[in-house]
Structure formats: structure tokens, C-alpha cells
PDB file of C-alpha atoms in Angstrom:
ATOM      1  CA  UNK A   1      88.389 148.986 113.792  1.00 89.00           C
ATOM      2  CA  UNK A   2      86.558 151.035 111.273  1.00 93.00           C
ATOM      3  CA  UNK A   3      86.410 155.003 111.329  1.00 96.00           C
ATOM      4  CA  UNK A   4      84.859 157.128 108.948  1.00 96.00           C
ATOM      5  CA  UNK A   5      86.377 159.688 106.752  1.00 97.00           C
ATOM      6  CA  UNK A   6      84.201 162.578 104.630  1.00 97.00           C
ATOM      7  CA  UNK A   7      81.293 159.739 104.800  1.00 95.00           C
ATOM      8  CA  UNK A   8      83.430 157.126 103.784  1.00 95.00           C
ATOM      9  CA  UNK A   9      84.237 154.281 106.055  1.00 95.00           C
ATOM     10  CA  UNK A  10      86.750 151.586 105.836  1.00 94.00           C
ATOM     11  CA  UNK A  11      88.697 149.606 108.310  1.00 95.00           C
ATOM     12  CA  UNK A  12      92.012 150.344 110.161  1.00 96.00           C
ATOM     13  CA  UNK A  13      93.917 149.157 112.418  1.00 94.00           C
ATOM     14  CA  UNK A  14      94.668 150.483 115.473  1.00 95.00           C
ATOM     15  CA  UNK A  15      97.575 152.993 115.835  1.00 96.00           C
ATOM     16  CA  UNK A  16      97.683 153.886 111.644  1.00 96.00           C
ATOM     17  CA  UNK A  17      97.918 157.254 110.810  1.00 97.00           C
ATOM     18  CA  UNK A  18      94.682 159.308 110.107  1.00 98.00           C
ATOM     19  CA  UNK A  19      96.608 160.591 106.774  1.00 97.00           C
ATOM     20  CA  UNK A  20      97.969 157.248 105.331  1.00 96.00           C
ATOM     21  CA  UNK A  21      94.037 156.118 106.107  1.00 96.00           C
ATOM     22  CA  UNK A  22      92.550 158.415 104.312  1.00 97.00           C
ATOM     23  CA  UNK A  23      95.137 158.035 101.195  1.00 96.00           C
ATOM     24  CA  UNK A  24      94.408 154.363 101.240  1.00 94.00           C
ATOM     25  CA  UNK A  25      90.745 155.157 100.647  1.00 93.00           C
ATOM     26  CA  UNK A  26      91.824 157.680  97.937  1.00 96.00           C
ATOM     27  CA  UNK A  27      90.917 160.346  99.900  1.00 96.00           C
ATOM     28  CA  UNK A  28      93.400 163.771  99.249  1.00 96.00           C
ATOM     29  CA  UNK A  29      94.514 165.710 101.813  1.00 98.00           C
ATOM     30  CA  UNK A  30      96.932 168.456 101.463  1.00 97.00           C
ATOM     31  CA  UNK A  31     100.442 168.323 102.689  1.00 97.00           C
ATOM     32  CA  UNK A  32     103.587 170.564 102.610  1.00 96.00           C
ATOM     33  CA  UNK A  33     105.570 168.648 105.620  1.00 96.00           C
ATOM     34  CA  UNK A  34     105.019 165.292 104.801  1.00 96.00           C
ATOM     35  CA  UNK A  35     107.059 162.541 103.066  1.00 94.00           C
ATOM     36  CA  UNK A  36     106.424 158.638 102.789  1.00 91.00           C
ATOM     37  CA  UNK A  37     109.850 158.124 103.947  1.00 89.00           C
ATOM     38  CA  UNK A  38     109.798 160.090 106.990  1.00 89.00           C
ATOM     39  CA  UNK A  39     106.220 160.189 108.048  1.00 89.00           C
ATOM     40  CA  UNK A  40     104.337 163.435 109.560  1.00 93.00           C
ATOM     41  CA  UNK A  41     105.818 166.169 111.251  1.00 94.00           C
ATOM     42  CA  UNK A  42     102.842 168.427 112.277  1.00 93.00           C
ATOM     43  CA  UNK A  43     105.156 171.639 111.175  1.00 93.00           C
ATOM     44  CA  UNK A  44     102.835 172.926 108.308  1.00 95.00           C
ATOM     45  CA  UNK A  45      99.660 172.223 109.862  1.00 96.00           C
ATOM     46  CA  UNK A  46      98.162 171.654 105.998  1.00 97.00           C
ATOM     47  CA  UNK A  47      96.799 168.707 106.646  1.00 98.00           C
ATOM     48  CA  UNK A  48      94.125 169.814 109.258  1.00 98.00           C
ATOM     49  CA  UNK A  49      91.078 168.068 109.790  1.00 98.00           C
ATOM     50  CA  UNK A  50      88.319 167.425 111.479  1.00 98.00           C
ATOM     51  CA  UNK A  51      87.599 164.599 114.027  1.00 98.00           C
ATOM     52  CA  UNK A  52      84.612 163.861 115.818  1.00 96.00           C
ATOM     53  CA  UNK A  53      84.421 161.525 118.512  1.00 92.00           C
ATOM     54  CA  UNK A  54      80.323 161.542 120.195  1.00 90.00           C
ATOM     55  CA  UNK A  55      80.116 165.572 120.853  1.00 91.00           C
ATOM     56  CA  UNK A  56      83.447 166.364 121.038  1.00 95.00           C
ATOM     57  CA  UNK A  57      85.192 167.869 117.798  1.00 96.00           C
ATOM     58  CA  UNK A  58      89.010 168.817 117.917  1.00 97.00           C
ATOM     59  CA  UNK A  59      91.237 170.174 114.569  1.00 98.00           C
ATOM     60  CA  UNK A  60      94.616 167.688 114.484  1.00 97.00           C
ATOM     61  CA  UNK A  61      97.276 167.530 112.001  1.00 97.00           C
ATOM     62  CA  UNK A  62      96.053 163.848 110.025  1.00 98.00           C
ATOM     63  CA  UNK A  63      99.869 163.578 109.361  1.00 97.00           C
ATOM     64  CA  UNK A  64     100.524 162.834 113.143  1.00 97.00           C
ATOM     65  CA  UNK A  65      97.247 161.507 114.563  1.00 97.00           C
ATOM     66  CA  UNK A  66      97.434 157.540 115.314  1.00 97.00           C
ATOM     67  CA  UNK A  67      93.908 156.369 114.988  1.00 97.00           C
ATOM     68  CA  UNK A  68      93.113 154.645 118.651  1.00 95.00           C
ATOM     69  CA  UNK A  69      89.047 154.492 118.385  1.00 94.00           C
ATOM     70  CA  UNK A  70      86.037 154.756 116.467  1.00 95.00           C
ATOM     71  CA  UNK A  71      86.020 158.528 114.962  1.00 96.00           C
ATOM     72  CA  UNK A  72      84.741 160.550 111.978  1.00 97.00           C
ATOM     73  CA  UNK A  73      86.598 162.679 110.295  1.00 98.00           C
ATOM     74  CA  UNK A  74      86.166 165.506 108.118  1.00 98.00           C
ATOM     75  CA  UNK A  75      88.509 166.626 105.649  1.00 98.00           C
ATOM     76  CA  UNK A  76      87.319 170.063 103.737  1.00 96.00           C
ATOM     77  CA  UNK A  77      84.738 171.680 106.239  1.00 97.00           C
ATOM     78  CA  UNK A  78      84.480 175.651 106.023  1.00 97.00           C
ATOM     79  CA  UNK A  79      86.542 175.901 109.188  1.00 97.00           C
ATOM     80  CA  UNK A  80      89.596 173.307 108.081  1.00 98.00           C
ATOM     81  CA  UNK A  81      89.328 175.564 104.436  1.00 97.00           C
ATOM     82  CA  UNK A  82      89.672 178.475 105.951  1.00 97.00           C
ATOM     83  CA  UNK A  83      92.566 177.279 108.205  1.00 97.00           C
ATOM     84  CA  UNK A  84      94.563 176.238 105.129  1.00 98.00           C
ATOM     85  CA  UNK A  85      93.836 179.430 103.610  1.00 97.00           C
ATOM     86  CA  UNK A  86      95.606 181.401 105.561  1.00 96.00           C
ATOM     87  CA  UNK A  87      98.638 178.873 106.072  1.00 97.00           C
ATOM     88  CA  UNK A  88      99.004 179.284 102.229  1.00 97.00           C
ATOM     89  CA  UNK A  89      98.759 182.656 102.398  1.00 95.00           C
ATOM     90  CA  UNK A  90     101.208 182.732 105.344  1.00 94.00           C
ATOM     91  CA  UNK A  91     103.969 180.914 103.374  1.00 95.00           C
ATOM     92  CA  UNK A  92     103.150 182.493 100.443  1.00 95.00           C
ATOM     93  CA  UNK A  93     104.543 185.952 101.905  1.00 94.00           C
ATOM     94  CA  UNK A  94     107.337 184.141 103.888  1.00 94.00           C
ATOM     95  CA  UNK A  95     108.912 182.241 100.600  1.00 96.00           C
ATOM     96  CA  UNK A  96     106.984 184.513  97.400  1.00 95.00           C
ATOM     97  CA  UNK A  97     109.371 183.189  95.089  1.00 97.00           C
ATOM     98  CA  UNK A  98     108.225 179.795  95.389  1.00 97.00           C
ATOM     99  CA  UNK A  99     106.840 177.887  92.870  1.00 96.00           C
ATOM    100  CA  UNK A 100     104.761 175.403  94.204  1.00 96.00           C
ATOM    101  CA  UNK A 101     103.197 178.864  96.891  1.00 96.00           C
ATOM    102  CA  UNK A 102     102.487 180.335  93.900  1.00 96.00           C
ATOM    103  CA  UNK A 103     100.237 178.110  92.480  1.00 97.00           C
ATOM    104  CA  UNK A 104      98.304 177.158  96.075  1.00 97.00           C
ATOM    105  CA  UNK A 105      98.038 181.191  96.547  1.00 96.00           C
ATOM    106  CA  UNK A 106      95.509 181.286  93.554  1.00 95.00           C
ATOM    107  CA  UNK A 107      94.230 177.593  94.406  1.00 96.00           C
ATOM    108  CA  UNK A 108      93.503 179.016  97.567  1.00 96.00           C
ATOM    109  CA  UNK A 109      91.502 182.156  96.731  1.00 94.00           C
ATOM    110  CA  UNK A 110      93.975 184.151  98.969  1.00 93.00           C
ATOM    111  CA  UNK A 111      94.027 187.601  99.006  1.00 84.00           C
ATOM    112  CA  UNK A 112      96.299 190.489  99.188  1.00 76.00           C
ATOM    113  CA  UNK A 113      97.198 191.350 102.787  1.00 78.00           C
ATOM    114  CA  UNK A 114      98.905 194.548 105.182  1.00 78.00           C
ATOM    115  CA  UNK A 115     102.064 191.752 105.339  1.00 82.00           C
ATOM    116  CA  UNK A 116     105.416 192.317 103.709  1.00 87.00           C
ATOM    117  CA  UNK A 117     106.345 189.702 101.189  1.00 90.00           C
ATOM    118  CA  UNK A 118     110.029 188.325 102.071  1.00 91.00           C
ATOM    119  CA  UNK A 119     111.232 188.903  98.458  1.00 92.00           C
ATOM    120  CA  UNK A 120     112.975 186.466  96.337  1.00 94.00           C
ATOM    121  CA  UNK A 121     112.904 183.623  99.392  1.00 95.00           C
ATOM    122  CA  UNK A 122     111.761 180.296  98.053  1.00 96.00           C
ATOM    123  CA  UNK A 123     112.038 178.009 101.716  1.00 97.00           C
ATOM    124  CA  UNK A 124     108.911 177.117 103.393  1.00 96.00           C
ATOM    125  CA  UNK A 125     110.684 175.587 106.162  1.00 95.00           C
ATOM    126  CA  UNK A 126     109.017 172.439 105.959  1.00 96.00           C
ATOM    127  CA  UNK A 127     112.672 170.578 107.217  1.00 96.00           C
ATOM    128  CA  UNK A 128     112.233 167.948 104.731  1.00 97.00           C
ATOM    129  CA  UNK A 129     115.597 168.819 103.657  1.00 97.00           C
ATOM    130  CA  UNK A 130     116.912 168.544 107.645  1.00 97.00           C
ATOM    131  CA  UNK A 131     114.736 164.990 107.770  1.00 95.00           C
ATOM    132  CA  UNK A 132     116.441 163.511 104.308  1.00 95.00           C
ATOM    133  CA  UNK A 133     120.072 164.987 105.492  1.00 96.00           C
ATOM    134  CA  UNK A 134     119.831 162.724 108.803  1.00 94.00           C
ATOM    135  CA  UNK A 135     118.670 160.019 106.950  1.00 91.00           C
ATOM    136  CA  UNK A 136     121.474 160.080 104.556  1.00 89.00           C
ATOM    137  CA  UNK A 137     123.753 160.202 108.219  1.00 87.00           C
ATOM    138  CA  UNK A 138     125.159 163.296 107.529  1.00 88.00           C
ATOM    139  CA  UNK A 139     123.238 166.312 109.361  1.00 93.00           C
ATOM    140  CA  UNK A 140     125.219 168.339 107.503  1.00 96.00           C
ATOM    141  CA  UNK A 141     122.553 170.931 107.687  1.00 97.00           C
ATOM    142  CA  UNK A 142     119.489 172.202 110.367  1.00 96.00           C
ATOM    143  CA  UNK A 143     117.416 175.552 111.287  1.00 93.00           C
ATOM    144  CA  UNK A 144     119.310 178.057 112.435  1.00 90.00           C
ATOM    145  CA  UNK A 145     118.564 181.634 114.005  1.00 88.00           C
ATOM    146  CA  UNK A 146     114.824 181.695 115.750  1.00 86.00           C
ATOM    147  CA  UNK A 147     111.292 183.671 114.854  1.00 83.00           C
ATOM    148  CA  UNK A 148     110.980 185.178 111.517  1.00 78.00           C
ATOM    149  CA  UNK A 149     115.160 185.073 111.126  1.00 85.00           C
ATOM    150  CA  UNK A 150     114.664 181.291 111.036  1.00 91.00           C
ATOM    151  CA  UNK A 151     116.221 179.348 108.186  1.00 93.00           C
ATOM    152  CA  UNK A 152     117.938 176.117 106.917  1.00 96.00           C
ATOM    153  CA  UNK A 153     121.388 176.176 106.544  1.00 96.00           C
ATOM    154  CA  UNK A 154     124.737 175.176 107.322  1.00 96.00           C
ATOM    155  CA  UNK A 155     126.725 176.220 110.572  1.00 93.00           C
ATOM    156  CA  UNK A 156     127.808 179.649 110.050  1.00 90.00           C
ATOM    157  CA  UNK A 157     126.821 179.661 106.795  1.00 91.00           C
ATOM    158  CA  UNK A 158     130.197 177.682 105.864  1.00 94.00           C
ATOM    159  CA  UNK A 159     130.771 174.806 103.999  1.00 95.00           C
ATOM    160  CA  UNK A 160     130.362 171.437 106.145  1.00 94.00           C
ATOM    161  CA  UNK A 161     132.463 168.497 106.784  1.00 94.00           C
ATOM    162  CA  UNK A 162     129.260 166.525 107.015  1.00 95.00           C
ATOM    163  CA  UNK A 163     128.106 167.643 104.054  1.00 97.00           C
ATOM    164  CA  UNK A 164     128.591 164.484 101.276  1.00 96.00           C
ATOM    165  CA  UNK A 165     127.204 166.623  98.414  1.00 97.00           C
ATOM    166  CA  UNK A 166     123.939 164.070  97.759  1.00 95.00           C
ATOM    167  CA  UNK A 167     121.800 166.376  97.375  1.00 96.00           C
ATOM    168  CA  UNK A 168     118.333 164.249  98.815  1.00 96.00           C
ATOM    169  CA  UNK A 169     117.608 167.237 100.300  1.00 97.00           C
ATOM    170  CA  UNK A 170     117.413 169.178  96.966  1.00 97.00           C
ATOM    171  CA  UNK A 171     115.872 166.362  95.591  1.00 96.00           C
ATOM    172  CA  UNK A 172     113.002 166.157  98.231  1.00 96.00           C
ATOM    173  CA  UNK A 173     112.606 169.657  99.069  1.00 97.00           C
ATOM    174  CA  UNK A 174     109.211 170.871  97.447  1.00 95.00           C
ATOM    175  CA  UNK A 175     109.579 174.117  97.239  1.00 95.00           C
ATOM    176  CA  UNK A 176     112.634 174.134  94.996  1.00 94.00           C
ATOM    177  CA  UNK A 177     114.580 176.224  98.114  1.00 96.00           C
ATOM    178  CA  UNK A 178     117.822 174.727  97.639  1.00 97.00           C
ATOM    179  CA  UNK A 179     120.186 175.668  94.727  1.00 96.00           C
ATOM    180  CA  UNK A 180     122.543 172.955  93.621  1.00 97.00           C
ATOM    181  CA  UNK A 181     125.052 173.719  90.425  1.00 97.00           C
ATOM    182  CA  UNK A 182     126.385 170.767  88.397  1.00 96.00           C
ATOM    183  CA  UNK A 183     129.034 170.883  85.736  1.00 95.00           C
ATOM    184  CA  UNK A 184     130.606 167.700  84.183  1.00 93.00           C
ATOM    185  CA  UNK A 185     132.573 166.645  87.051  1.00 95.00           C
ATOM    186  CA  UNK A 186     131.968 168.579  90.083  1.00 97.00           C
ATOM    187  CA  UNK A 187     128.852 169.535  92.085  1.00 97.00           C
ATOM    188  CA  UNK A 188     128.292 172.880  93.978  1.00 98.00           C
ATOM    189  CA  UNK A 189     125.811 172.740  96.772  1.00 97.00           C
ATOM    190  CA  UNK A 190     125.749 174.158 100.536  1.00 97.00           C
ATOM    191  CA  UNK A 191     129.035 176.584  99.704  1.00 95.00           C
ATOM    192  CA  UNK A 192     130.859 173.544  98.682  1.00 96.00           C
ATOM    193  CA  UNK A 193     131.814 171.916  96.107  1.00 97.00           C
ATOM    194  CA  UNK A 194     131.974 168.333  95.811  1.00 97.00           C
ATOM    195  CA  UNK A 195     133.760 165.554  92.628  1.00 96.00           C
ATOM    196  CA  UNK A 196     131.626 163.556  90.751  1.00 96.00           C
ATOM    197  CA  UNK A 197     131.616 159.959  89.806  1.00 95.00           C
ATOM    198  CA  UNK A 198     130.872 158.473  86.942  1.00 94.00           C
ATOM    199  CA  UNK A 199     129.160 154.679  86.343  1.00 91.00           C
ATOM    200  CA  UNK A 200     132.284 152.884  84.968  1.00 87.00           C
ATOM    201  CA  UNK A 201     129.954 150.923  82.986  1.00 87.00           C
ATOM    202  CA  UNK A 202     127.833 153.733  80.850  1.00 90.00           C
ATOM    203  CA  UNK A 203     129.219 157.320  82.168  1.00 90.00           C
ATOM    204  CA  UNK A 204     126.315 158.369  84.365  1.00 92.00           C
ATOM    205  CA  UNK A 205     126.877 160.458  87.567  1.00 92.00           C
ATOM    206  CA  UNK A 206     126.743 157.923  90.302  1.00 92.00           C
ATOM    207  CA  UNK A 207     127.032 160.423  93.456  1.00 94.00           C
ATOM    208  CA  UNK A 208     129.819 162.125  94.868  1.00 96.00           C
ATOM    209  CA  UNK A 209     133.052 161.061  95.830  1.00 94.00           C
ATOM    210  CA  UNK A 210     132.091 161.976  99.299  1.00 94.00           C
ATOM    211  CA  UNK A 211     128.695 160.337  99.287  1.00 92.00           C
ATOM    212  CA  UNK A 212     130.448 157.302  97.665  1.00 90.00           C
ATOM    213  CA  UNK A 213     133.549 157.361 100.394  1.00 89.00           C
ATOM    214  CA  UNK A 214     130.352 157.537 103.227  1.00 88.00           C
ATOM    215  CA  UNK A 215     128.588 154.247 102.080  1.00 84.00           C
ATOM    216  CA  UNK A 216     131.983 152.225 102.196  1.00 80.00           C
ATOM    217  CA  UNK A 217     132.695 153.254 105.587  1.00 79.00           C
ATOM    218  CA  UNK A 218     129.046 152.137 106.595  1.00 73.00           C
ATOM    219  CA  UNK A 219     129.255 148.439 104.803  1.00 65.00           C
ATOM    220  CA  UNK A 220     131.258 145.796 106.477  1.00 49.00           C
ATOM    221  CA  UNK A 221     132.404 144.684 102.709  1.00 47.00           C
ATOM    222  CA  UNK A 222     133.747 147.528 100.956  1.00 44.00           C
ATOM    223  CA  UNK A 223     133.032 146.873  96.959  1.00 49.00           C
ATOM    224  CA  UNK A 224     133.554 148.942  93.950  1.00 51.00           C
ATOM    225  CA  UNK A 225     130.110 147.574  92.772  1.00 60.00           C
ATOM    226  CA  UNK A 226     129.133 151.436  94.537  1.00 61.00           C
ATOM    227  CA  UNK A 227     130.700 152.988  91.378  1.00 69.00           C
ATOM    228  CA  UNK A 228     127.688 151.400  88.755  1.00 73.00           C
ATOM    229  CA  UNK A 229     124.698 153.211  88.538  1.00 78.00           C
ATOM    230  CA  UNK A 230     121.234 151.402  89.237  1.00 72.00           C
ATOM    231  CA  UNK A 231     120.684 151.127  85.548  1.00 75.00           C
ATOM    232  CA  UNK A 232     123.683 149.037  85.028  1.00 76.00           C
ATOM    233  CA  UNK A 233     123.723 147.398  88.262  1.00 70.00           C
ATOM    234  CA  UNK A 234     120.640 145.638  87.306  1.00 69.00           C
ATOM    235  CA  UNK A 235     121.646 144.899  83.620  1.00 70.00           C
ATOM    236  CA  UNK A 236     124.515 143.036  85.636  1.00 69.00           C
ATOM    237  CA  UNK A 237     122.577 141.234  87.985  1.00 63.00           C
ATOM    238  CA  UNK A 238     120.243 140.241  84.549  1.00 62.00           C
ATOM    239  CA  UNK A 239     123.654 138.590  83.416  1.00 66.00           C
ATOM    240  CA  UNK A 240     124.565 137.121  86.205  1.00 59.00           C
ATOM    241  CA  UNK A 241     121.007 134.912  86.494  1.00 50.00           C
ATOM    242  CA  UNK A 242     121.462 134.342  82.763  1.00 53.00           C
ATOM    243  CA  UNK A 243     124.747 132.588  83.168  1.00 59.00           C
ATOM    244  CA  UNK A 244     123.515 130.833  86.455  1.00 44.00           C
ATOM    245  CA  UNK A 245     120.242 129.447  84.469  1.00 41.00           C
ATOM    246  CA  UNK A 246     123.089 128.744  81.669  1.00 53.00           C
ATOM    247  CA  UNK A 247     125.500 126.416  84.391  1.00 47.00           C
TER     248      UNK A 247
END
């Protein structure tokens, strides 16, 4: 099937997502919501676009939109720019403190507005944090409260048993929203804190003891090999096709 995208056409195949098309042909599209390892969401409506099938024209979030039939799309018309505009502008007074709404406020060409900035909040509520916690298994963490009280966080803002202290959704979040503290040996994140653990081989933090303790109950053979970092698992499995090559 082939579609066209900003006058560019290339072939798809049927069902692929209008974003990951348009990547593929190196075409950008702005995202807040989005991450390769989840797929779209549709909460930050960023990715907007234009798609024209015959007469009919409809705006749909590219992150979402499985591509069925012949279409054009259009990426950065005055209408989609303008939409994007004011999202940025939108989350810019919802998380000010925010690095990353910084910058795409004066990308954007926004302007100053009657609307109250909520002062020194960095979360953008893109749940990329809730989507990496669930993929970790632990769900430690969700919105709570609704309308503009609406945040991530904990139950009752305690510290959770789910929680494993990981930390993906630190790592993923884009916005820099969620604080995490590290000292040599513990880790302080979601009112909790949390032991570290060290490679045995060269002293890097591995995880948590908690994160550690979660993917032995989830493997059917429980090894110590979890307690090597990356780095020196591979220098291990080096040695061990060196001395097979060797036999």
C-alpha cells in the first residue's frame, strides 16, 4: 500500500502506524507521549496531523492512527501549527519548571497568556512513567485525583510495596518530573528508600535489592548471574566463547 506523507510517498503495510511511517521516511513529527517501547497513547495530542482521504480531511494523533488505505498526510499545515502551539503553551503553564517546556515555549513562538503558571511543577502528565512502571510489573505508581488536581503518584502519597526502586520511570520520563536521590548504597525515590547492589565483578550499581529480588521470582532458574552488570556480563560471555573456540 503506499500513502503519502508532506509530498513524500513510500510504501506501508497495512495496519502500521502513521507515526512510525513517517519516521521511517525521516520525516519528524513531534511527540511528548510517545515511546518506542510502548507505542502511542494519543494523551498529548503533539503529534497532530493532517490526513486526507478524496475530500474528506480529519486532524488524528499519527501516534495512534493504523494506516488501513490510500491517504495523504500532512504534517506542519497552519492549522496542525497552530494546534501544537497552544498544547505547548498549555503544558508550559501546567509544569513551568520544566526543562524540555521551556525550550518548546520559545520554539513555539508562544505567548504570554491571562493563565496562572502552576509554579515550580515539572510533570506534563504524559504517563510514560505509569507505562514503564507496568512494564517493569510493578504499578507501583498511577494518576491520582481528577481535572487540574491530577497527578502521578503513589497511593496516598506513601511509600509502595510495589515500588522496586528501578527507577525506568525516572529514566524515561521527559520532562525530568521525577526526583530520585542516590548515595553510595541506597536509593531514595517515591518516599522510599531502597539498597543498592553492586556488580561483584567491577563495583557498578546493578539495581536495587528489590528490583533484583523481583527478577528472581519471575525466572524459573534463579542465578546470581543478576548481580553483574551488562558491562561485565558480556566481558564474561567474551570468555566463555574464547575458552569454547579454545576446547
Amino acid at each position: 500500500m503506499r500513502i503519502k506523507i508532506d509530498g513524500i510517498e513510500l510504501e506501508v503495510q497495512p495496519g502500521e502506524i502513521l507515526l512510525n511511517a513517517a519516521r521511517r521516511a525521516g520525516i519528524t513529527i513531534p511527540t511528548l507521549c510517545y515511546h518506542e517501547a510502548f507505542g502511542g497513547q494519543g494523551h498529548c495530542r503533539m503529534c497532530l496531523v493532517e490526513v486526507r482521504k478524496g475530500a474528506e480531511v480529519k486532524l488524528v494523533a499519527s501516534c495512534t492512527y493504523p494506516i488501513n488505505e490510500e491517504v495523504e498526510v500532512k504534517t506542519r499545515t497552519p492549522v496542525v501549527e497552530k494546534i501544537r502551539q497552544n498544547i505547548v503553551m498549555l503544558l508550559y503553564k501546567e509544569a513551568p519548571a520544566s526543562e524540555i517546556m521551556q525550550k518548546m515555549y520559545v520554539e513555539y513562538g508562544c505567548e504570554a497568556n491571562l493563565l496562572e503558571p502552576n509554579e515550580g511543577e515539572r510533570c506534563i502528565l504524559c504517563r510514560l512513567c505509569v507505562k514503564a512502571c507496568e512494564k517493569m510489573g510493578a504499578s507501583a505508581i498511577s494518576a491520582v485525583f481528577r481535572g487540574t488536581s491530577k497527578r502521578i503518584g503513589t497511593p496516598y502519597d506513601e511509600a509502595s510495596a510495589d515500588c522496586i526502586g528501578c527507577a525506568a520511570c525516572a529514566q524515561i520520563c521527559p520532562a525530568g518530573a521525577i526526583e530520585v536521590r542516590e548515595t553510595s548504597d541506597t536509593r531514595t525515590i517515591w518516599h522510599r528508600d531502597f539498597e543498592l547492589v553492586r556488580c561483584k565483578e567491577c563495583g557498578r550499581v546493578v539495581g536495587t535489592k528489590e528490583q533484583l529480588d523481583y527478577l528472581r521470582s519471575k525466572l524459573d532458574r534463579i542465578t546470581s548471574d543478576y548481580e553483574v552488570c551488562d558491562v561485565c556480563r558480556r566481558h564474561q560471555a567474551a570468555k566463555r566463547l574464547k575458552d569454547y573456540v579454545r576446547q
